[in-house]
Tab-separated table of C-alpha atoms in Angstrom:
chain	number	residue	atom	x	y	z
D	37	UNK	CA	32.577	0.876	6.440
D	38	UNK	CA	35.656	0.650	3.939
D	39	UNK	CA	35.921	3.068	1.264
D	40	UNK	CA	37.933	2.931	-1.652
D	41	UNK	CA	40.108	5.654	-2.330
D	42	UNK	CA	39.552	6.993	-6.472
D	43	UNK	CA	42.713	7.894	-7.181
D	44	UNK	CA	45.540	5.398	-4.933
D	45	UNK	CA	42.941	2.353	-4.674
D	46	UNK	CA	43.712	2.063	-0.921
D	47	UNK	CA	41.150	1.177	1.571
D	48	UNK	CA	40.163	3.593	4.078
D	49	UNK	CA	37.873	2.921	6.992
D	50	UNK	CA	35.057	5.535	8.406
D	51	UNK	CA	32.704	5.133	10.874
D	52	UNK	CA	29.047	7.186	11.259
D	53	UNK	CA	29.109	10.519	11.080
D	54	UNK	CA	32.588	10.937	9.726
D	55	UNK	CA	31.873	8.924	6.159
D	56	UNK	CA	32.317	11.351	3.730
D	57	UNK	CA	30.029	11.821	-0.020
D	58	UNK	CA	30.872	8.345	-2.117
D	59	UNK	CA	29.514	6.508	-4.985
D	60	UNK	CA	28.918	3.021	-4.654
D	61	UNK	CA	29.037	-0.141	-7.457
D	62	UNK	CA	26.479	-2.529	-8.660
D	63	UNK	CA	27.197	-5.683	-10.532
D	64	UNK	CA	27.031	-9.263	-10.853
D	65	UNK	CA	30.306	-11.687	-9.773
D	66	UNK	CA	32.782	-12.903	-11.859
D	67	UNK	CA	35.080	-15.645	-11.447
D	68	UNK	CA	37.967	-12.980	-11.305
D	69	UNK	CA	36.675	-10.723	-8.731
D	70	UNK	CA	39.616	-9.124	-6.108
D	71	UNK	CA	38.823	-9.316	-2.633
D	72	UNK	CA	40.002	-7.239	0.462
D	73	UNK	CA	42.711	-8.651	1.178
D	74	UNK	CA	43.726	-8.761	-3.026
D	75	UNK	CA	43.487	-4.790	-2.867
D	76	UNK	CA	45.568	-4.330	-0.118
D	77	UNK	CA	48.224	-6.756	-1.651
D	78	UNK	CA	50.395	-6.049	-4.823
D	79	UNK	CA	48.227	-4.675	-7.379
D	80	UNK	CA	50.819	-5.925	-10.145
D	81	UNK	CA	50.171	-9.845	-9.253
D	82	UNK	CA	45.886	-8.808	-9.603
D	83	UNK	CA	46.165	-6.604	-12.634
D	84	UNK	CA	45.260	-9.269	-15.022
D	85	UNK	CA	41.974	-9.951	-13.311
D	86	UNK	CA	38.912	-8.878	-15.141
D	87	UNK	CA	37.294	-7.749	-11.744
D	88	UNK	CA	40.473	-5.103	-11.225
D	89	UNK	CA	39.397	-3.750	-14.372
D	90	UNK	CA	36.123	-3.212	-13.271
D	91	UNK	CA	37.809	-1.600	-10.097
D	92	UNK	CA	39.554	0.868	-11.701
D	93	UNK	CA	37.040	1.496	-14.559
D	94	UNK	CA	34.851	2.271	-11.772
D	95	UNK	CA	37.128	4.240	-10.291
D	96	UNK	CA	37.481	6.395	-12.761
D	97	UNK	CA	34.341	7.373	-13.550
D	98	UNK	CA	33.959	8.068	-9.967
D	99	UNK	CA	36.538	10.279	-9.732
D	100	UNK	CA	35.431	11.805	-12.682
D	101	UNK	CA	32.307	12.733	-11.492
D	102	UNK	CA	34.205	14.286	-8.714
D	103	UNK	CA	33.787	11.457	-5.899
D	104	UNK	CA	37.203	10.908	-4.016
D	105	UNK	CA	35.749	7.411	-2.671
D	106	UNK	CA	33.718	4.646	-3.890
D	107	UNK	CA	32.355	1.062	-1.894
D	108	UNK	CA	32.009	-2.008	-4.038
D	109	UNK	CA	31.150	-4.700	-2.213
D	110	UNK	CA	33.848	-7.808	-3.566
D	111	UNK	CA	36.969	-5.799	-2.139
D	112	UNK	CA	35.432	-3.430	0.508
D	113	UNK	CA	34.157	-6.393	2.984
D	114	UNK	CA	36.856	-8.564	4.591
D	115	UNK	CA	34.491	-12.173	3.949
D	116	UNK	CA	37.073	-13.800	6.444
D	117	UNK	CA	35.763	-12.303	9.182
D	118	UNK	CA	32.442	-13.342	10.294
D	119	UNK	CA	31.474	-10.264	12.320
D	120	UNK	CA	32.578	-7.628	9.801
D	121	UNK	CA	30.570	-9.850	7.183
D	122	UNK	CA	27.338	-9.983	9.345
D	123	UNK	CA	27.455	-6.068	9.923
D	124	UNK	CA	27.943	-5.202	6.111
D	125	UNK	CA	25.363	-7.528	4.895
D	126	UNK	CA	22.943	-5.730	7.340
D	127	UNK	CA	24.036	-2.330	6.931
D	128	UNK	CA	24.085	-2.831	3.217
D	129	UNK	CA	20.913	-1.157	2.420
D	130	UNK	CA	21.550	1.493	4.568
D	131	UNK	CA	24.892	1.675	2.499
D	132	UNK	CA	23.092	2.026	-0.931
D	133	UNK	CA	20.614	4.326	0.070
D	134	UNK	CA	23.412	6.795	1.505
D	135	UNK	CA	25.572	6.785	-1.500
D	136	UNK	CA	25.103	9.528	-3.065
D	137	UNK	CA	25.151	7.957	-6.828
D	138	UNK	CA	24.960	4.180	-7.611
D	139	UNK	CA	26.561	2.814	-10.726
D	140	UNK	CA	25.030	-0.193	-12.025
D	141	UNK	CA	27.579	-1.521	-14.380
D	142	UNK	CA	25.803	-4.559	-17.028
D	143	UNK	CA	28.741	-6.134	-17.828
D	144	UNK	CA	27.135	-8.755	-20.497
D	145	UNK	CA	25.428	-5.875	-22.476
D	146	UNK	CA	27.001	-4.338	-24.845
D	147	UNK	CA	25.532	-1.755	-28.059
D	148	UNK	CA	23.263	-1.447	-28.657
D	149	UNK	CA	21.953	-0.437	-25.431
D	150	UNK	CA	18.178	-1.524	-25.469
D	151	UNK	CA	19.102	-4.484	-25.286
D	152	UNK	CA	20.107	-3.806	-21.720
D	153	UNK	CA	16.666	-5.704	-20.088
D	154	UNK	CA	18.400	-8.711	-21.236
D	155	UNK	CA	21.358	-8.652	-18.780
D	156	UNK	CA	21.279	-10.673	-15.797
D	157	UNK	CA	21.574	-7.805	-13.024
D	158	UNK	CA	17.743	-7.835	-12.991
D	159	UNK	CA	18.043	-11.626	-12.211
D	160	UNK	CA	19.967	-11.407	-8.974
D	161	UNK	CA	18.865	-11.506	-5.571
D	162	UNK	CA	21.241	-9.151	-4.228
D	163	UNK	CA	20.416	-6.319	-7.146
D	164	UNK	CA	16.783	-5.870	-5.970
D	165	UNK	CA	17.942	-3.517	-3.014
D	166	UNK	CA	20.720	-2.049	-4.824
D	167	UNK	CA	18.082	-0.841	-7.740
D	168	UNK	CA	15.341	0.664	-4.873
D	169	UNK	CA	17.450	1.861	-2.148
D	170	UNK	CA	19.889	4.421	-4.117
D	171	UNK	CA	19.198	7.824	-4.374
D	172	UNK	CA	20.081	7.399	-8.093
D	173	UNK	CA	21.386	4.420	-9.891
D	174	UNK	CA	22.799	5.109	-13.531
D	175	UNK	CA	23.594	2.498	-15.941
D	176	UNK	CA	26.437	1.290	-17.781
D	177	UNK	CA	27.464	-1.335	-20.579
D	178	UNK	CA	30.522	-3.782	-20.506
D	179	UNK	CA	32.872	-0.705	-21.985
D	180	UNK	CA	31.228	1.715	-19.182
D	181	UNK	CA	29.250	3.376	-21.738
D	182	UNK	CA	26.263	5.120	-20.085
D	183	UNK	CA	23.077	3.589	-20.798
D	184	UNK	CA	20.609	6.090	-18.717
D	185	UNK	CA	19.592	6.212	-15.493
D	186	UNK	CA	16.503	4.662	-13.141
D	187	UNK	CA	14.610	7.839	-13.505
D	188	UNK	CA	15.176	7.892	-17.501
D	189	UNK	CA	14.876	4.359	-18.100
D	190	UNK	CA	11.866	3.970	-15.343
D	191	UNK	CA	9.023	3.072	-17.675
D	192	UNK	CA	11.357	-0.009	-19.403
D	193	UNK	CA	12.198	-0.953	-15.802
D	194	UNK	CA	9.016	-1.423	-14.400
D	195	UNK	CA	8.096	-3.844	-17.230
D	196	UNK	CA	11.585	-6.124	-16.541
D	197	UNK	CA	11.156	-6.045	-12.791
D	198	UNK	CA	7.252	-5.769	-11.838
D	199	UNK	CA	8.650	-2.829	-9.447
D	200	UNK	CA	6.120	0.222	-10.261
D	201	UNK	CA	7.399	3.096	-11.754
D	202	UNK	CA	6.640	5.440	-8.999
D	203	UNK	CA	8.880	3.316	-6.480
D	204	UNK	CA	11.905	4.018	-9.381
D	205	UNK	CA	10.637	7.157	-9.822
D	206	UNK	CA	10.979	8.226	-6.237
D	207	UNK	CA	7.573	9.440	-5.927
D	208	UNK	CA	6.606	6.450	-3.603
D	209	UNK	CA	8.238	4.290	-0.607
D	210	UNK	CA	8.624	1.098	0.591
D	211	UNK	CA	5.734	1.728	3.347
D	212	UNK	CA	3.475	2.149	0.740
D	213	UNK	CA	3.819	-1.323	-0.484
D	214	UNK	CA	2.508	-4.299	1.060
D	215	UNK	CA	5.196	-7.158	1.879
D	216	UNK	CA	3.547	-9.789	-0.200
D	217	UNK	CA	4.240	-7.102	-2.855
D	218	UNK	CA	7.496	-6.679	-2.345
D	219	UNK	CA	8.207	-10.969	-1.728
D	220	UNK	CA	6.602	-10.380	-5.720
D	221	UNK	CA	9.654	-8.474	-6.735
D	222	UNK	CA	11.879	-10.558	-5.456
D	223	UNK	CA	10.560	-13.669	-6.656
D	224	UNK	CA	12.105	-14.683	-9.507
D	225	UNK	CA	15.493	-13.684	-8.651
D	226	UNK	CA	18.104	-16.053	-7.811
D	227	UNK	CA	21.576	-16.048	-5.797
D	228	UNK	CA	24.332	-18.513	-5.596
D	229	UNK	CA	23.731	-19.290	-1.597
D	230	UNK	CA	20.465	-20.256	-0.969
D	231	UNK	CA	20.366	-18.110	2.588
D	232	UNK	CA	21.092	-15.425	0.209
D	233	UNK	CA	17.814	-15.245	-0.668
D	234	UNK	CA	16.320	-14.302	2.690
D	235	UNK	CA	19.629	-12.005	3.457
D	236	UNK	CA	19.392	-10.108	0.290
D	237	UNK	CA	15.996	-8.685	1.318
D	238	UNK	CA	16.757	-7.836	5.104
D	239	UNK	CA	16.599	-3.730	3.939
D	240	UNK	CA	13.710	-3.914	2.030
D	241	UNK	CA	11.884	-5.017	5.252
D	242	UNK	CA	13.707	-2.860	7.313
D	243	UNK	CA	14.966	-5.509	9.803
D	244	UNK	CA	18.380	-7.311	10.834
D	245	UNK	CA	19.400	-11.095	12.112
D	246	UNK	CA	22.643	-12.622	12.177
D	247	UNK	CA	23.831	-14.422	9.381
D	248	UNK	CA	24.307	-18.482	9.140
D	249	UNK	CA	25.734	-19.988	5.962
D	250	UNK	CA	24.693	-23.405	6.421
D	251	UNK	CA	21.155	-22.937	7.154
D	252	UNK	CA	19.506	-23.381	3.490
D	253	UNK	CA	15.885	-22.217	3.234
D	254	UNK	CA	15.838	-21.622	7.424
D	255	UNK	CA	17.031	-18.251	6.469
D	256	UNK	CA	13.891	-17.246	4.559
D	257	UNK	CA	12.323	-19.080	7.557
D	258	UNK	CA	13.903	-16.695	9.950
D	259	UNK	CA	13.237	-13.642	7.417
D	260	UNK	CA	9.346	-14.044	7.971
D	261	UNK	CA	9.474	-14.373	11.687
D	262	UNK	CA	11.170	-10.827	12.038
D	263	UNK	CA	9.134	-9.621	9.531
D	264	UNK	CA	6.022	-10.740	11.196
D	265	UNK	CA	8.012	-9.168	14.883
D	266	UNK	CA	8.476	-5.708	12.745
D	267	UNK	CA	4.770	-5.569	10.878
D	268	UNK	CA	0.947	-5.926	11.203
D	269	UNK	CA	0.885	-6.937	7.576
D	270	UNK	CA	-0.874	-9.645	7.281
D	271	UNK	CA	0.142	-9.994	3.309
D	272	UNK	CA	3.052	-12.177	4.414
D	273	UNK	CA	0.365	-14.681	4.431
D	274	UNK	CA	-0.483	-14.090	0.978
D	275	UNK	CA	1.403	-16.533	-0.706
D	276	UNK	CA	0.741	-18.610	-3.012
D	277	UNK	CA	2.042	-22.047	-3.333
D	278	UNK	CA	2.104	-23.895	-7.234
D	279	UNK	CA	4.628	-26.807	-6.184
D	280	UNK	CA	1.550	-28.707	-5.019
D	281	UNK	CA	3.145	-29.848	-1.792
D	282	UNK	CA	0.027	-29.622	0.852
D	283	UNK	CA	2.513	-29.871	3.631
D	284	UNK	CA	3.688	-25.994	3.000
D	285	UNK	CA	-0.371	-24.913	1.915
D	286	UNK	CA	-0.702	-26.363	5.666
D	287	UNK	CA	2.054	-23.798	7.118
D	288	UNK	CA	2.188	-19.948	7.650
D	289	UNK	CA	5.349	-19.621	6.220
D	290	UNK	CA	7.473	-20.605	2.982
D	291	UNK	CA	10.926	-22.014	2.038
D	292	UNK	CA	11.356	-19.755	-0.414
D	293	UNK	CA	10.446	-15.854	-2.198
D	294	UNK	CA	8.806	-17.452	-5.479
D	295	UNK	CA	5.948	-18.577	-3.654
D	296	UNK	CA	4.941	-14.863	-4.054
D	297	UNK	CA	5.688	-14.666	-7.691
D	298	UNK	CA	1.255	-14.500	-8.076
D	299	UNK	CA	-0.103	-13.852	-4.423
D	300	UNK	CA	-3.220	-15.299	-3.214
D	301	UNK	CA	-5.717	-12.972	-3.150
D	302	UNK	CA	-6.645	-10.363	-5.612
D	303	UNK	CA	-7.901	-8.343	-3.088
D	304	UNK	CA	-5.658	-6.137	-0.492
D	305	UNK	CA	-3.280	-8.917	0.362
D	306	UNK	CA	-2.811	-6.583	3.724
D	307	UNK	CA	-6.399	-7.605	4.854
D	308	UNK	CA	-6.706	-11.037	3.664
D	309	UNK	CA	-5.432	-14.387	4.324
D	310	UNK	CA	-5.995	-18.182	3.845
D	311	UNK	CA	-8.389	-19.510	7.499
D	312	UNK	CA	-6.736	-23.038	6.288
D	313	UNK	CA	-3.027	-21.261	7.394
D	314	UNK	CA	-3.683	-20.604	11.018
């Protein structure tokens, strides 16, 4: 993976074993974001960007905390090549969950800070895993003010994302959740590709495939067939269809994660499923 170093802004890459202690960013896009090969050109002609700023605001606050290197994702993946773009995107979660703090920066909130449920980082596909995976995730307004962090701010959480406080909290994992549960969480979230939505969730599931930009909603196709190859959960059948189109009702699996905004059966989704599906 590239790192990004606090103090010079120069990429570094480590591999395994040698990746040393770093903090890691979470945020929505901009239109001004810098990208890998940006960083690694003339700061000078990018300094005017409002996504530099948030580079070296981010920085800082790294390298305050004592962190010589940090990863955020618009200028530590090179997008141009496919391979390095396929391996990031499934090592991501990974990626969160070994930073050692995540800093999830709400850049449409600003004071006063309880308004921060309003911000649309609990909207986005791609935020789900970075707000579970994380050993902890602190939050920050537009001027990097600290808001709290997951553990403080757990209770408020759980009532803007449906994800139970004891997940936030720590004191439970992703095993002990069913995957019609977790589809739940993800449900009303949205992303700018539409494949995103099935990538986006590929650590929360624990499993990998390769990446095809182009596909539309065969990506969440493909996300339920490794699912169903990783799992004896049979709450991936739990869905629950209000389009009214009888042609999915007919089918095992769905287009799309909002299909499991209200799964179908009150009961343990894990032991029950639709006869009318198989």
């Amino acid at each position: 993976m590239w790192l990004l170093d606090t103090t010079t802004l120069a990429l570094s890459a480590f591999f395994d074993a040698n990746t040393p202690s770093y903090a890691i960013l979470s945020h929505t896009w901009g239109s001004e974001e810098v990208s890998f090969q940006d960083i690694q050109g003339p700061h000078e002609q990018i300094s005017h960007r409002a996504g530099y700023n948030k580079i070296k605001d981010c920085c800082a606050k790294a390298l305050e905390a004592g962190f010589q290197y940090v990863w955020i994702d618009t200028c530590c993946i090179d997008k141009t090549n496919s391979t390095e773009l396929s391996e990031a995107i499934n090592s991501m979660f990974r990626w969160y969950q070994n930073a050692v703090t995540c800093y999830a920066y709400l850049e449409d909130i600003r004071a006063p800070a309880w308004r921060f449920w309003q911000s649309r980082w609990f909207k986005r596909g791609w935020t789900l895993q970075e707000l579970i995976a994380p050993i902890n995730v602190l939050f920050w307004d537009c001027e990097w003010n600290e808001i709290g962090s997951r553990a403080s701010l757990g209770t408020e959480i759980e009532s803007i994302t449906g994800i139970p406080a004891r997940i936030l909290l720590r004191n439970s994992s992703l095993r002990d959740h069913c995957v019609a549960e977790i589809m739940s969480w993800a449900a009303d979230r949205q992303t700018t590709r539409i494949e995103d939505r099935a990538y986006s969730l590929l650590g929360l599931f624990g499993v990998s495939m390769p990446l095809i930009y182009g596909e539309g909603a065969n990506a969440f196709l493909r996300l339920q067939l490794e699912i169903m190859k990783a799992t004896t959960d049979h709450s991936l059948f739990a869905w629950n269809d209000r389009s009214g189109d009888h042609k999915t009702r007919s089918h095992l699996v769905v287009h799309h994660s909002a299909c499991f905004s209200q799964p179908s059966s009150s009961n343990d989704p894990r032991k029950t499923i639709s006869m009318s599906r198989l």
